[in-house]
Coordinates of C-alpha atoms in Angstrom, one line a residue:
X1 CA 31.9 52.2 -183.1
X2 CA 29.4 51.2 -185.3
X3 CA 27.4 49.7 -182.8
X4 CA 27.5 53.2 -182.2
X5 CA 26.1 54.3 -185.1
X6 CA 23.5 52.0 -185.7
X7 CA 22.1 53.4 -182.1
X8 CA 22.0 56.9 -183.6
X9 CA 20.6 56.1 -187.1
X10 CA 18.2 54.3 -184.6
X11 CA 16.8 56.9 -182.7
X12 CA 16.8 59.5 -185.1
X13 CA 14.2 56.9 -187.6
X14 CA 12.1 56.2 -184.2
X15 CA 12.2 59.8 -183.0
X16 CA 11.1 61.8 -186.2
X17 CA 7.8 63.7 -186.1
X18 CA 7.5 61.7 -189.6
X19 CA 7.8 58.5 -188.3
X20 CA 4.1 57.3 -187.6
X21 CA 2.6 60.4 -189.6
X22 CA 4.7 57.5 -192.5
X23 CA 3.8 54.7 -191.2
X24 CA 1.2 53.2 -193.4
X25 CA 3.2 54.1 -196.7
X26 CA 5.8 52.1 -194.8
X27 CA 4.0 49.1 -194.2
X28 CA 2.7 49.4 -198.7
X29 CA 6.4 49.3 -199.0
X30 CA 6.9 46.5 -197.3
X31 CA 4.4 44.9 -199.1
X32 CA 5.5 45.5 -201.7
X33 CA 9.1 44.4 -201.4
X34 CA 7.7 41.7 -200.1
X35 CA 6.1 41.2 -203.5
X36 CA 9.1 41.8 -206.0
X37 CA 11.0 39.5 -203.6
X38 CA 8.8 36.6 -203.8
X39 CA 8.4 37.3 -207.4
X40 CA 12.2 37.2 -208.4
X41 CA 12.7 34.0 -206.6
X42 CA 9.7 32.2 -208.1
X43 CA 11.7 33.5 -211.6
X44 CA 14.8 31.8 -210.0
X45 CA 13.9 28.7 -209.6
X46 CA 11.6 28.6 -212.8
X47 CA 14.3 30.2 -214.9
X48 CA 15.8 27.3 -216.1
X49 CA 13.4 25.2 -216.8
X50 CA 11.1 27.9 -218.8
X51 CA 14.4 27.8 -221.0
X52 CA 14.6 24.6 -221.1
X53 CA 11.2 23.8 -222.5
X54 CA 11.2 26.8 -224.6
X55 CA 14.8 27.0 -226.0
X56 CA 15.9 22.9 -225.7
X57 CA 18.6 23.3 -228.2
X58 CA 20.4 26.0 -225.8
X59 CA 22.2 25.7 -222.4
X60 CA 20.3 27.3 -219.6
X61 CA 23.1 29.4 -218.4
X62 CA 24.2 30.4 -221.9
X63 CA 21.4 31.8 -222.4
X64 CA 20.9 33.9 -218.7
X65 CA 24.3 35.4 -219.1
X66 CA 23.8 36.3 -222.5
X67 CA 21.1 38.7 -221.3
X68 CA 23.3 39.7 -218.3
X69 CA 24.2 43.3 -220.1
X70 CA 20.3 43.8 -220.4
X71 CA 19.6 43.1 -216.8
X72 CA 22.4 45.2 -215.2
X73 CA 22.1 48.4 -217.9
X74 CA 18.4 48.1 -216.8
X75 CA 19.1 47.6 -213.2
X76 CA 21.3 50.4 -213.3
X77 CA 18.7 52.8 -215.0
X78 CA 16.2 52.1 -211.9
X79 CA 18.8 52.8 -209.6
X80 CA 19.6 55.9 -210.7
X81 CA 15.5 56.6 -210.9
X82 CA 14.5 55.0 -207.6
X83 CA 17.3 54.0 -205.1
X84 CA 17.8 56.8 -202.0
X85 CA 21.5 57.0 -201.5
X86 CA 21.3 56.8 -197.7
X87 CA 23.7 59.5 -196.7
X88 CA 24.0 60.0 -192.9
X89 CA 24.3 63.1 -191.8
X90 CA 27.9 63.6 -191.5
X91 CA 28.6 67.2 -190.3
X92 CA 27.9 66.2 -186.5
X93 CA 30.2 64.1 -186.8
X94 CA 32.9 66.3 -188.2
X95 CA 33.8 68.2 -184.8
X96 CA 34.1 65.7 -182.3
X97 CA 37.0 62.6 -182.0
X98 CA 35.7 60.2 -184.5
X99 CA 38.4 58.9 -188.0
X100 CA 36.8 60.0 -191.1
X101 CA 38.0 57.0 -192.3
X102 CA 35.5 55.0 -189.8
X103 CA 32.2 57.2 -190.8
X104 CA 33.1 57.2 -194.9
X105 CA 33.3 53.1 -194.5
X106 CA 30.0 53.0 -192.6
X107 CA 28.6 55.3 -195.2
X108 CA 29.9 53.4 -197.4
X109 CA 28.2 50.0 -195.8
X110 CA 25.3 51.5 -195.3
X111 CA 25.1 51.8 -199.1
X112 CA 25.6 47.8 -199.6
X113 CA 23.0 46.6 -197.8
X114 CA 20.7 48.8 -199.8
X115 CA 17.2 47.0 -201.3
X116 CA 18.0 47.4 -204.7
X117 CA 21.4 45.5 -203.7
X118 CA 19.3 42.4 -202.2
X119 CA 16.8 41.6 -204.7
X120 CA 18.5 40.1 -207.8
X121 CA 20.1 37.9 -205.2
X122 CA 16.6 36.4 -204.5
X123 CA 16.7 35.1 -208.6
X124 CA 20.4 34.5 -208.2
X125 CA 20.7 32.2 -205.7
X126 CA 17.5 30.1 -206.6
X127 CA 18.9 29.8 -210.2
X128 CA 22.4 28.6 -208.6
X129 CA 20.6 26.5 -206.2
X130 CA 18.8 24.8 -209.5
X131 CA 22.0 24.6 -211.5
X132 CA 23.3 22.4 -208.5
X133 CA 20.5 19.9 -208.4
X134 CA 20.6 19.9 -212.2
X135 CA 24.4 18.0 -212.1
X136 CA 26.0 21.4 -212.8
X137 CA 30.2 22.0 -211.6
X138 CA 29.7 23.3 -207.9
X139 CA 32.9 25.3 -208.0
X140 CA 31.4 27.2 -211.6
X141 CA 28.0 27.9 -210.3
X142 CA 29.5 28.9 -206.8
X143 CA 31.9 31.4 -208.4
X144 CA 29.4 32.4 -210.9
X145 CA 26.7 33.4 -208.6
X146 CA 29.1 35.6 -206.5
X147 CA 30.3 37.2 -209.5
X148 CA 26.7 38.4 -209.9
X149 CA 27.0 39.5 -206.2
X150 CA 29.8 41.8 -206.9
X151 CA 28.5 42.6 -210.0
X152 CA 25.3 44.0 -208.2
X153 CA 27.7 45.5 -205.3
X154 CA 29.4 47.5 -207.9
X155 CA 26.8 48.9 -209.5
X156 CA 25.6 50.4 -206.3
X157 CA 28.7 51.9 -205.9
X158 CA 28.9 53.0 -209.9
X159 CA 25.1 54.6 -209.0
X160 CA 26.4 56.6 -205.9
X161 CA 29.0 58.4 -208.4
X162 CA 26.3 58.9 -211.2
X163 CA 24.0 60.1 -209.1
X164 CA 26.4 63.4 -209.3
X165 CA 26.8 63.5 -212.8
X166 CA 23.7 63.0 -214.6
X167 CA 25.4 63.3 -218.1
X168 CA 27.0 59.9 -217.1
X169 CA 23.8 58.6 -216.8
X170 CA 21.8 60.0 -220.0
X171 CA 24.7 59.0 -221.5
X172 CA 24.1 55.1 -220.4
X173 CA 20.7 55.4 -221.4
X174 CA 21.4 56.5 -224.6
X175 CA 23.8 53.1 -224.9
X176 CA 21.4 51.1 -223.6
X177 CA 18.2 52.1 -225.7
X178 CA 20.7 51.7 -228.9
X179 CA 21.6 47.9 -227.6
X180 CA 18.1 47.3 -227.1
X181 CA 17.1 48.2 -230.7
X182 CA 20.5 46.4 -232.1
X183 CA 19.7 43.2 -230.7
X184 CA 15.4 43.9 -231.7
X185 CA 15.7 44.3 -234.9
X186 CA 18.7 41.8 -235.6
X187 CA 21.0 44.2 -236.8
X188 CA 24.4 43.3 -234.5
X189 CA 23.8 40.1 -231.9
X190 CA 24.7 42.3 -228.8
X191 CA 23.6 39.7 -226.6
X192 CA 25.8 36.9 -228.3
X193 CA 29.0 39.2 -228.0
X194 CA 28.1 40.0 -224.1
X195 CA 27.4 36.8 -223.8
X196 CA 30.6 35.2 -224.2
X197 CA 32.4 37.4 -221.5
X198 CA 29.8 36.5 -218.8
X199 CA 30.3 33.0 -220.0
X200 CA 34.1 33.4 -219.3
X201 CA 33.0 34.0 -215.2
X202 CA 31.2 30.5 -215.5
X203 CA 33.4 28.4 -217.6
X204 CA 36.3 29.8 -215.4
X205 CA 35.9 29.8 -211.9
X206 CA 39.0 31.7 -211.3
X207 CA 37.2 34.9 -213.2
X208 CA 35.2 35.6 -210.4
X209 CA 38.4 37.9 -209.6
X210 CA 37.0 40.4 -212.4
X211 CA 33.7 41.5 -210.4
X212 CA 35.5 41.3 -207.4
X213 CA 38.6 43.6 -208.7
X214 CA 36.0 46.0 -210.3
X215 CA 33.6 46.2 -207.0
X216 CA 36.9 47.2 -205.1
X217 CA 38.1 49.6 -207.6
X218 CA 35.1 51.4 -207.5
X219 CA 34.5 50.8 -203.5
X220 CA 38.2 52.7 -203.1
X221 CA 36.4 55.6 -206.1
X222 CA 33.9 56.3 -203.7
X223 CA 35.8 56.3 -200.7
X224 CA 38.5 59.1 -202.5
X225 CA 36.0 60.8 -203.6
X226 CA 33.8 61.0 -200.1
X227 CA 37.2 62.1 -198.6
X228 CA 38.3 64.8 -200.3
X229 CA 35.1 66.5 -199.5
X230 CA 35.4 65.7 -196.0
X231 CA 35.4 69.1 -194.4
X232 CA 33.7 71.4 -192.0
X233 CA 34.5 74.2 -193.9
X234 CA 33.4 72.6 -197.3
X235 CA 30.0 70.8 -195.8
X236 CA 28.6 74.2 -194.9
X237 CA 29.7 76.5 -197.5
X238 CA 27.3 77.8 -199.8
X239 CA 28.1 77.1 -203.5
X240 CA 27.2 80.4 -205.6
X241 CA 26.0 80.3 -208.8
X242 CA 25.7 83.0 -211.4
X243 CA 21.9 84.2 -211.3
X244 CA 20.9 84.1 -215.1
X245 CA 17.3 85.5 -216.3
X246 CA 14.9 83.9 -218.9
X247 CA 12.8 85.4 -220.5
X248 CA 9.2 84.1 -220.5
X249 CA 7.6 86.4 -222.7
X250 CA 5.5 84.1 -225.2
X251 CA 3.6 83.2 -222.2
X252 CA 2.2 86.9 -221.7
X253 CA -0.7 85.6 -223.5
X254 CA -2.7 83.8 -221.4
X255 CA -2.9 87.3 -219.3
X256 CA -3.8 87.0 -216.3
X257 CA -2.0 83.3 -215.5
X258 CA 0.6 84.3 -217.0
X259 CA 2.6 85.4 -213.4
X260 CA 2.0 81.9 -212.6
X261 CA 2.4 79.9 -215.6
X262 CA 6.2 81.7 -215.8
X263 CA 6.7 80.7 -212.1
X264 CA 6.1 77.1 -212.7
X265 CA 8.0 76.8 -215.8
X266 CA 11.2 78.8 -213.7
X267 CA 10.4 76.0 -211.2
X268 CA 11.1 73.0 -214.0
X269 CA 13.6 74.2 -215.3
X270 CA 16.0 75.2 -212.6
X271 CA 15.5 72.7 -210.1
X272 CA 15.8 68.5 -209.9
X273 CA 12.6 67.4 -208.6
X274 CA 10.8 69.0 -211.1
X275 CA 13.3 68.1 -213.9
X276 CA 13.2 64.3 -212.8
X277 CA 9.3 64.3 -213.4
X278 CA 9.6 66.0 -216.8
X279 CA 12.0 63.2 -218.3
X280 CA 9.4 60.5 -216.6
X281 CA 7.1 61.9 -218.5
X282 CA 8.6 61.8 -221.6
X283 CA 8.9 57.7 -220.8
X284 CA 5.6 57.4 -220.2
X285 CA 5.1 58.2 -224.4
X286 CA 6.6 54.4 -224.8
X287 CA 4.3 52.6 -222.4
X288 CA 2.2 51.6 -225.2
X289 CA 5.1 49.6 -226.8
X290 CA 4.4 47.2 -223.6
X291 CA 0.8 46.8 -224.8
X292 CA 0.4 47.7 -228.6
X293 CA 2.9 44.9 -229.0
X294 CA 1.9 41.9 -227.3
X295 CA -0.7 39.8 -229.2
X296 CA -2.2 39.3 -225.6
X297 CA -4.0 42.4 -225.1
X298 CA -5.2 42.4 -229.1
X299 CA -8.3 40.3 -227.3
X300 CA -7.9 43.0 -224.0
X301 CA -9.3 46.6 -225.2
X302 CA -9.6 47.6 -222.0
X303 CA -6.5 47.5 -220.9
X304 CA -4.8 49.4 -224.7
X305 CA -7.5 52.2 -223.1
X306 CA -5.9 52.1 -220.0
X307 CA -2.2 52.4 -221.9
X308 CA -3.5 54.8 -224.3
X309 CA -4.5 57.5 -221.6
X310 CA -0.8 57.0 -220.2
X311 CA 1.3 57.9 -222.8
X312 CA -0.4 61.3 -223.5
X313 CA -0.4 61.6 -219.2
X314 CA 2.6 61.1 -217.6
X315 CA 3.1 64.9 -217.0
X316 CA -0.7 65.2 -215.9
X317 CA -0.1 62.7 -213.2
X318 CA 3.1 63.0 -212.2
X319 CA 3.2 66.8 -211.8
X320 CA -0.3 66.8 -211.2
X321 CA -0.2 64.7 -208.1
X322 CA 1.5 67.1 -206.6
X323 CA -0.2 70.6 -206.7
X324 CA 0.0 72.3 -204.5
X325 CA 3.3 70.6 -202.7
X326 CA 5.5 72.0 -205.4
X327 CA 4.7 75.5 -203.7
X328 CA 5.2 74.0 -200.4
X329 CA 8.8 75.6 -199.7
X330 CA 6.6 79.5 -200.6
X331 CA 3.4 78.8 -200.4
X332 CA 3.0 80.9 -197.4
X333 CA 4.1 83.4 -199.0
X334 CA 2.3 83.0 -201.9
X335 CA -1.1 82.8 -200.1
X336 CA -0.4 86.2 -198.0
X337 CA -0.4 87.4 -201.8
X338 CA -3.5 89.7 -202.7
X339 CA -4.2 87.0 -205.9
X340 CA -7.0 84.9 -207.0
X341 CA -6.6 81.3 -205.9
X342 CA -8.8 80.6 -209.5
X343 CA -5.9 82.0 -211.1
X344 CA -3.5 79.8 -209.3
X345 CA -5.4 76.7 -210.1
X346 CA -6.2 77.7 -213.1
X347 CA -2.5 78.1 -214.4
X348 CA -1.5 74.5 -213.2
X349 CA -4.6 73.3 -215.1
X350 CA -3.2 75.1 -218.2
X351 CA 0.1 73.9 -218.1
X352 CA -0.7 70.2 -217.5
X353 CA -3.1 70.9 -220.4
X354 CA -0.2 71.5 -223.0
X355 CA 1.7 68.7 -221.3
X356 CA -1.1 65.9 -222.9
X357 CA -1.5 68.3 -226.3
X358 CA 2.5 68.2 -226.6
X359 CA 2.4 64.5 -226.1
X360 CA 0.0 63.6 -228.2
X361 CA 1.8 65.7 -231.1
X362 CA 5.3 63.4 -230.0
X363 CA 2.6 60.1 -230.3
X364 CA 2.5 60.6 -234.2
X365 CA 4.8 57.5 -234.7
X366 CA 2.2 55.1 -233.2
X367 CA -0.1 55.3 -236.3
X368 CA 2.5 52.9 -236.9
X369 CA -0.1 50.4 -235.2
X370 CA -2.8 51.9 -237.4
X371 CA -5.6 54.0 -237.3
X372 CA -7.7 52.6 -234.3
X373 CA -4.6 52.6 -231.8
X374 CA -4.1 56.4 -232.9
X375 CA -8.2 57.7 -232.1
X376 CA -7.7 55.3 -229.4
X377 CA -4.5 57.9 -228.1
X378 CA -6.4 60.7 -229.4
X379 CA -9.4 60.3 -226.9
X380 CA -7.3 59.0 -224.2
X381 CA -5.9 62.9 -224.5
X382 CA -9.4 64.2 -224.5
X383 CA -10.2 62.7 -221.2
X384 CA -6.8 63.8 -219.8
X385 CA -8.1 67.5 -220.9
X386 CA -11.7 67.0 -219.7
X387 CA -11.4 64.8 -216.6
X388 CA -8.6 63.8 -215.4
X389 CA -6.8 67.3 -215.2
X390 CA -9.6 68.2 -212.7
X391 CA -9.3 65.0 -210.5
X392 CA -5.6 65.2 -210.7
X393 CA -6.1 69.0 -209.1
X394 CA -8.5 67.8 -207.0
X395 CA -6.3 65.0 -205.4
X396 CA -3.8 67.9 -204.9
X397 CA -5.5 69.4 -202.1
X398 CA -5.6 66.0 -200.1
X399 CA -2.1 65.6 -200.5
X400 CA -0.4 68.0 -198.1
X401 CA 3.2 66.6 -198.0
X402 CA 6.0 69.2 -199.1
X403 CA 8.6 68.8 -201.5
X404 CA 12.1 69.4 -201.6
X405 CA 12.8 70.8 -205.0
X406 CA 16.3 69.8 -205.4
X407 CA 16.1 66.5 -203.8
X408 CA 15.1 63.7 -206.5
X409 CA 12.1 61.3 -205.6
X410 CA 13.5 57.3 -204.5
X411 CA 11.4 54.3 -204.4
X412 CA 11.8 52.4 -201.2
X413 CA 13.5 55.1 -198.5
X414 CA 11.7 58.3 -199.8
X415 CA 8.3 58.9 -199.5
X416 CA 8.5 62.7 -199.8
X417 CA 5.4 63.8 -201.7
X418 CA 3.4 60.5 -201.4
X419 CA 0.9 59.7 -199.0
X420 CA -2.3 56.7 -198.7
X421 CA -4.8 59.4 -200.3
X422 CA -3.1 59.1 -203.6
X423 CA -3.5 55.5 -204.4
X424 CA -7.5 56.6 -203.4
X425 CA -7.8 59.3 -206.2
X426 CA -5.2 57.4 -208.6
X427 CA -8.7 54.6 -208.9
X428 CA -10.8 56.4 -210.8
X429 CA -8.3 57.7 -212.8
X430 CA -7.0 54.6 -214.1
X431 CA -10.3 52.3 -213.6
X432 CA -12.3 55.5 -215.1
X433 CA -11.3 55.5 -218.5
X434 CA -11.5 52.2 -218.9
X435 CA -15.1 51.4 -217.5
X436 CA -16.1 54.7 -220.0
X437 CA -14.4 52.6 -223.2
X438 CA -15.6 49.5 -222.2
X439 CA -19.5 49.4 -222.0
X440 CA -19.6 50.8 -225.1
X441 CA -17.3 48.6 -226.7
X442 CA -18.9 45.9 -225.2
X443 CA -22.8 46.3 -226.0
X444 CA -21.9 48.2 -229.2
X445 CA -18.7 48.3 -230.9
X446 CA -15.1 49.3 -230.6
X447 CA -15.7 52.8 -232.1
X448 CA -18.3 53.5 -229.7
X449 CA -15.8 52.9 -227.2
X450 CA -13.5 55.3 -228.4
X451 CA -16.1 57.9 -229.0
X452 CA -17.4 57.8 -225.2
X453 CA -14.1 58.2 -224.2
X454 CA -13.5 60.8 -226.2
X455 CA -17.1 62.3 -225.8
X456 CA -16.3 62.3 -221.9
X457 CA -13.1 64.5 -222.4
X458 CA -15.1 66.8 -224.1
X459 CA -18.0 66.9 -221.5
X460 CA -15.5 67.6 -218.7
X461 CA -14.3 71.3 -221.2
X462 CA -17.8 72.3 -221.2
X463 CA -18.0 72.3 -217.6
X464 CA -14.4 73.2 -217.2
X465 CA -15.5 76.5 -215.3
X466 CA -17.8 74.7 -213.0
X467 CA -15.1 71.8 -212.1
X468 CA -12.4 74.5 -211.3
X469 CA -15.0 76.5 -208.9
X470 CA -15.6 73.5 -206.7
X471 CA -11.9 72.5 -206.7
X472 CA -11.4 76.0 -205.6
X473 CA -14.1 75.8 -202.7
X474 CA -11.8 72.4 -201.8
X475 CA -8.6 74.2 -201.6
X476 CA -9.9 77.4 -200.1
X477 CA -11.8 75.6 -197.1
X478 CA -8.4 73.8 -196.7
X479 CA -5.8 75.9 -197.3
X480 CA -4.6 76.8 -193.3
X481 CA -4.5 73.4 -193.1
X482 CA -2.0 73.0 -196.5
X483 CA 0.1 75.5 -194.6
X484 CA 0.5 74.7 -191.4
X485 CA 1.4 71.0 -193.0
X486 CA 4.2 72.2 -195.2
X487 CA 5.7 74.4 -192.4
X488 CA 5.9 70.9 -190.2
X489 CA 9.2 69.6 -190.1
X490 CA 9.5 65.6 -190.7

């Protein structure tokens, strides 16, 4: 039987009018699994003796599974963010002679032999294999590394039942960011205390039973909770929701936009696409912390250029990216509409415009790392404004894959919204700034390097009405074409 089903799940990968229309994202994700793969087991195997050298006081293993919590909170956290829960589609199924019990547990295993469940085993096992050759107890490190396995398993079950309540989740995070900052500033050893229950699984090789007893318990979760929803009647039934107004009214002053600045604010708010990008936005505000401080890139201004555009742009480019497929499920519709397509383009500019002005306000607490990181912010949001709102719109009209408001963007099985012409446009966005910052920094000073960047931002305003005209020549010379590509079916 599911010899049976691997033959269907097959043919309906090969046969999909997607399937070589996707085929070069495929092969960059395959690269680039290929990549983190490599990666983690080169960590693996130097793992132990970076410790080592660096810590020589300290057990190697001591101190891995005292920073076991970190890795699995995180782990879970991208999960939640990036792994596609690969549900088959079951209702088929449902009316002719096959055990529910049969499709749930291929569901089910289809679910364990997920990416995201395969990598940490390529640090695992090298750091196990090490631990051998280093004289370590066979039976420990044996039973320690598949603890780890079913600790990972369970996880990806623990993600599957998340992933329908988000207030699980946030709630996670919120544990997770307030461990972080415990253990940062010295305030309670979090890792210490973890660390002597993941030290337990070593020291006793019989505690491998734990993991295993918790990936089961939450494999049978899953399975009751798959079941009881295992009907005809309840697959196809519509869930109705009680239709309730908001009122927009504050925007009524931008006139004319207005109409369409209300639309896309409706279209945040009430669906989870758009609702997933907002939040990943507001993360992109602590991407400095990865630059402002490492004394490595005190010596690199390029790259704190490169950081500081981010953190006031993560809505730009992430909502950005994907004008005009956010419209893709109406856009028919809203092109048979007697309306300006200025207008339209006009409103999205607008609204990523407050994005970057909103985030800059939330970047106060980086003055923190003084005055120079704060300009530094402050012009990355200028060129934002000025240029890279315009080649973010302007990337738009190359991108012509629609998107499926209510279904949340994974890494690695979803490529919904994403094509090869993005990564073309996303160069001069993130090489731009930094090219503009550094030739002035480097022939003058490192306040000439802010002031170009800044000075470029404000350049791209003045010709703001310029810019939008020849994006709208772009999208009006293309537009049949953006239609007939959002009514294909993958």
């Amino acid at each position: 039987m599911f010899k049976r089903f691997l033959s269907l799940e097959w043919k309906q990968f090969s046969r999909s009018s997607y399937f070589q229309k996707g085929l070069a994202i495929k092969i960059l994700l395959i690269l680039a699994a290929l990549y983190f793969i490599v990666s983690f087991g080169v960590l693996g195997v130097a793992a132990f003796f970076i410790i080592e050298n660096t810590f020589p006081n300290e057990d190697p293993i001591v101190m891995v599974s005292n920073y076991l919590i970190f890795w699995f909170l995180i782990d879970l956290g991208f999960r939640f963010f990036m792994q596609q829960l690969p549900v088959m589609n079951i209702k088929p199924y449902m009316i002719i002679p096959i055990k529910r019990e049969t499709v749930i547990h291929y569901l089910l295993g289809k679910t364990t032999l997920s990416f995201f469940n395969i990598l940490p085993l390529f640090f695992f096992l090298p750091f196990s294999i090490v631990l051998l050759t280093q004289g370590y107890n066979p039976l420990q490190v044996i039973c320690w590394f598949f603890s780890m396995v079913f600790f990972t398993i369970s996880l990806n079950y623990l993600n599957f039942l998340l992933n329908k309540n988000n207030k699980v989740f946030y709630a996670i995070v919120a544990v997770l960011g307030a461990l972080i900052l415990l253990e940062f500033y010295n305030i309670y050893p979090i890792a210490e205390y973890a660390g002597l229950f993941f030290n337990e699984i070593y020291n006793k090789w019989y505690a491998v039973s734990i993991p295993l007893l918790l990936m089961i318990l939450l494999y049978r979760r899953n399975y009751k909770f798959i079941r009881e929803g295992f009907y005809l009647d309840d697959a196809i039934r519509k869930e109705s929701k009680e239709v309730s107004s908001t009122d927009l009214g504050f925007l009524n002053r931008f006139g004319s936009i207005a109409p369409f600045l209300k639309n896309d604010v409706k279209l945040i708010i009430r669906n989870a696409r758009p609702k997933q990008v907002l939040m990943m936005s507001f993360l992109f505000l602590f991407y400095g912390l990865f630059f402002y401080t490492q004394d490595t890139y005190k010596d690199m201004p390029a790259f704190l250029a490169f950081a500081s555009v981010f953190i006031t742009g993560g809505f730009l480019l992430s909502f950005g990216q994907l004008v005009p497929s956010w419209d893709s499920e109406y856009y028919k519709m809203l092109m048979s509409q007697n309306i300006p397509y200025r207008k339209y383009l006009e409103s999205k500019w607008y609204l990523m415009v407050v994005a970057v002005v909103a985030s800059f306000i939330l970047s106060t607490p980086y003055l923190y790392f003084g005055y120079k990181i704060y300009s530094m912010i402050a012009a990355g949001a200028l060129f934002n404004i000025g240029l890279n709102s315009f080649i973010t719109l302007y990337g738009g009209v190359l991108n012509r894959v629609p998107v499926e408001l209510n279904v949340k963007a994974k890494a690695f099985s979803n490529t919904q919204g994403f094509n090869p012409t993005q990564l073309l446009i996303a160069l001069p966005k993130m090489a731009g700034p930094m090219l503009i910052f550094y030739l002035p920094y480097k022939f003058i000073n490192f306040e000439a390097g802010i002031l170009a960047l800044a000075l470029s931002g404000i350049l791209g305003l003045v010709f703001k009405n310029f810019f939008l005209n020849q994006i709208e020549k772009v999208y009006q010379k293309g537009k049949y074409k953006t239609i007939a590509a959002f009514d294909e079916k993958k």
